[in-house]
Short mmCIF file of C-alpha atoms in Angstrom, two decimals:
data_model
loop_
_atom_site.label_atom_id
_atom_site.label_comp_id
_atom_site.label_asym_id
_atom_site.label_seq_id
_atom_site.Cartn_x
_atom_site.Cartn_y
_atom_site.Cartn_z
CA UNK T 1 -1.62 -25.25 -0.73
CA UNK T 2 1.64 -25.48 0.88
CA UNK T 3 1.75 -20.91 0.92
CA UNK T 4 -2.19 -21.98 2.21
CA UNK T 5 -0.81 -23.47 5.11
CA UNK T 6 1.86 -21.51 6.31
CA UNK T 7 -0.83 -18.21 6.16
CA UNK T 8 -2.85 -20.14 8.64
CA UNK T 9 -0.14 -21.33 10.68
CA UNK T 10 0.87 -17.20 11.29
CA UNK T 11 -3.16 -16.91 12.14
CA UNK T 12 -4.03 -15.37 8.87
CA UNK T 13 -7.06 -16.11 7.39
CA UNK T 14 -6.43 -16.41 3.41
CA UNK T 15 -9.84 -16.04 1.33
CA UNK T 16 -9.77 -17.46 -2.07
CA UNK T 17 -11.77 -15.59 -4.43
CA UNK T 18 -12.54 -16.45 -7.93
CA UNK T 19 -14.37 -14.54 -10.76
CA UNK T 20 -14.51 -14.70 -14.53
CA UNK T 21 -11.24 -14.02 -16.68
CA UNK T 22 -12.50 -10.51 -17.64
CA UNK T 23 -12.61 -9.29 -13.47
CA UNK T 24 -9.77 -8.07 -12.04
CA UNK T 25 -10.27 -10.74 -8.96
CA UNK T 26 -7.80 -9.48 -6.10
CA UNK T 27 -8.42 -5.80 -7.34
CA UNK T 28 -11.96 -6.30 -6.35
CA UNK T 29 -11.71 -8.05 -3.42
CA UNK T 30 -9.47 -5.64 -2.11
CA UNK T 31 -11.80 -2.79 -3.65
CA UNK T 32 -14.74 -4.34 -1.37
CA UNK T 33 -12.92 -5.05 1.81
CA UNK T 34 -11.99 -1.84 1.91
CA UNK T 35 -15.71 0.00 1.06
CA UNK T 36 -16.52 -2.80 4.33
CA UNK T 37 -13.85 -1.37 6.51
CA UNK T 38 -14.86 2.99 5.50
CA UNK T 39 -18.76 1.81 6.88
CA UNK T 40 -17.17 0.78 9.78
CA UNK T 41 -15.33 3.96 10.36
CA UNK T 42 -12.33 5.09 13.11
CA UNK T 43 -10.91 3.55 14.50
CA UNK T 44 -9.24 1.56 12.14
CA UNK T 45 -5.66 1.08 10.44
CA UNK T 46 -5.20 0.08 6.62
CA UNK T 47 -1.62 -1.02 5.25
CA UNK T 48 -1.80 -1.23 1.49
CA UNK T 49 0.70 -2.50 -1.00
CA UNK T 50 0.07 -1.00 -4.41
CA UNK T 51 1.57 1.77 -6.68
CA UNK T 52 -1.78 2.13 -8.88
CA UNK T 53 -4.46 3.97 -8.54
CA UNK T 54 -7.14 0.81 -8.94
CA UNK T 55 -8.05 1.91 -5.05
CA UNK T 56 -8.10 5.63 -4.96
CA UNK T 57 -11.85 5.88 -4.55
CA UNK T 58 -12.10 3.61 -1.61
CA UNK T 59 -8.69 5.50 0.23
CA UNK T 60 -10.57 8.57 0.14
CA UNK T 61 -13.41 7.43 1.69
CA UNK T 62 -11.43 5.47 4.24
CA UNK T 63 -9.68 8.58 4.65
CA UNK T 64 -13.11 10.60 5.21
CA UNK T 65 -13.96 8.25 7.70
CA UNK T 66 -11.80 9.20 10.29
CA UNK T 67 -9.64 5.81 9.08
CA UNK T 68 -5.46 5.83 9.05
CA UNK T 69 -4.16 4.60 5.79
CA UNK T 70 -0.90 3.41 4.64
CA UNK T 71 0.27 2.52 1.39
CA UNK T 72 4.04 0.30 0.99
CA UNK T 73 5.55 1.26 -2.29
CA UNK T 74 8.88 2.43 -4.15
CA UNK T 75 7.33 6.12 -3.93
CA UNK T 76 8.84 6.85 -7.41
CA UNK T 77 6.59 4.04 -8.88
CA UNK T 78 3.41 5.78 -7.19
CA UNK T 79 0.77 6.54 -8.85
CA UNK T 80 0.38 10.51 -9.03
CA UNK T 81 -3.09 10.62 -7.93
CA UNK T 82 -2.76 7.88 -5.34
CA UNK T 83 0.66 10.59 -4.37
CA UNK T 84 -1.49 13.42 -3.96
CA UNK T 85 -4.27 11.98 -1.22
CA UNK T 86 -0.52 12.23 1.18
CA UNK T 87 -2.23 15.89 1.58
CA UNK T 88 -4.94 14.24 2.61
CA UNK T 89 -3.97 12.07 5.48
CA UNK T 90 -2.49 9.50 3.36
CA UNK T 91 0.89 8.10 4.76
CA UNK T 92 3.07 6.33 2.41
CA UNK T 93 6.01 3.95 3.75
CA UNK T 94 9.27 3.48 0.83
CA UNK T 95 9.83 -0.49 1.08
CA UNK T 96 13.50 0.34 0.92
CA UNK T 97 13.82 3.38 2.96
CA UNK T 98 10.81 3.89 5.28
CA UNK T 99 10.11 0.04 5.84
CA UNK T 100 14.02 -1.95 5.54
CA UNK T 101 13.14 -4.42 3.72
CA UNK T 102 15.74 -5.13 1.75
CA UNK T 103 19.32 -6.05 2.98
CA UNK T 104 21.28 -3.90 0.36
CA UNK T 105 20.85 -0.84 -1.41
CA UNK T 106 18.58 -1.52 -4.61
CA UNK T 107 19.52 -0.02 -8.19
CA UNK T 108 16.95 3.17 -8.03
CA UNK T 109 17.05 6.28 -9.30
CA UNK T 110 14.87 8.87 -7.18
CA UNK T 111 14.57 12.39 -6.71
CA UNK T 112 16.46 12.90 -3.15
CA UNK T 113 15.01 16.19 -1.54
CA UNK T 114 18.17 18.15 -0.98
CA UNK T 115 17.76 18.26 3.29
CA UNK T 116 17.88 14.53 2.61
CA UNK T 117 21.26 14.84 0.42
CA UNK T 118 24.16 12.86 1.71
CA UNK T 119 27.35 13.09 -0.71
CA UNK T 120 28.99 10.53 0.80
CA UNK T 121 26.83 7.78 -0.11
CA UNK T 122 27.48 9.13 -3.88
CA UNK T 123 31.51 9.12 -3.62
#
């Protein structure tokens, strides 16, 4: 309980789910919270961490309602269809390059867009 704790010492409000073996339990909490927050409509802001496509569905109907969604992820792990709602309003944030969070350069190998091509960090 001690990760139970700390959440609710940051005033986060942890909510313990539980399901059968079979059901994907954080998948479908997630799955509903979101379907909550697209009723709702704009204004609103999502963040998402996830590379698979599990939530696809409910990101485009938060993005039909009017809703700005994120998704963190190492965007060469990203799903493809997940990818393609980006042309939808969809803004995706790199963990290492967009958000920082690491304190050294991680072993990847990515497609670099050439505008984005800097020899020097190759030599």
């Amino acid at each position: 309980m001690g990760f139970v704790q700390a959440l609710l010492a940051m005033d986060y409000r942890p909510v313990p789910l539980s399901a059968s073996a079979e059901e994907k339990v954080v998948d479908i909490g997630i799955q509903r919270t979101l379907d909550a927050i697209a009723e709702r409509g704009a204004p609103a802001r999502v963040l998402l961490a996830s590379h698979d496509g599990d939530y696809i569905p409910q990101i485009e109907r938060l993005l039909q309602a009017g809703v700005q969604v994120g998704v963190f992820c190492f965007r060469e792990f990203l799903n493809t269809q997940l990818a393609a709602l980006e042309l939808e309003g969809l803004e995706l944030f790199d963990l290492e390059l967009d958000v920082r969070a690491f304190t050294s350069p991680l072993p990847r190998v990515r497609i670099i867009p050439l505008e984005e091509f800097d020899p020097q960090q190759f030599i």
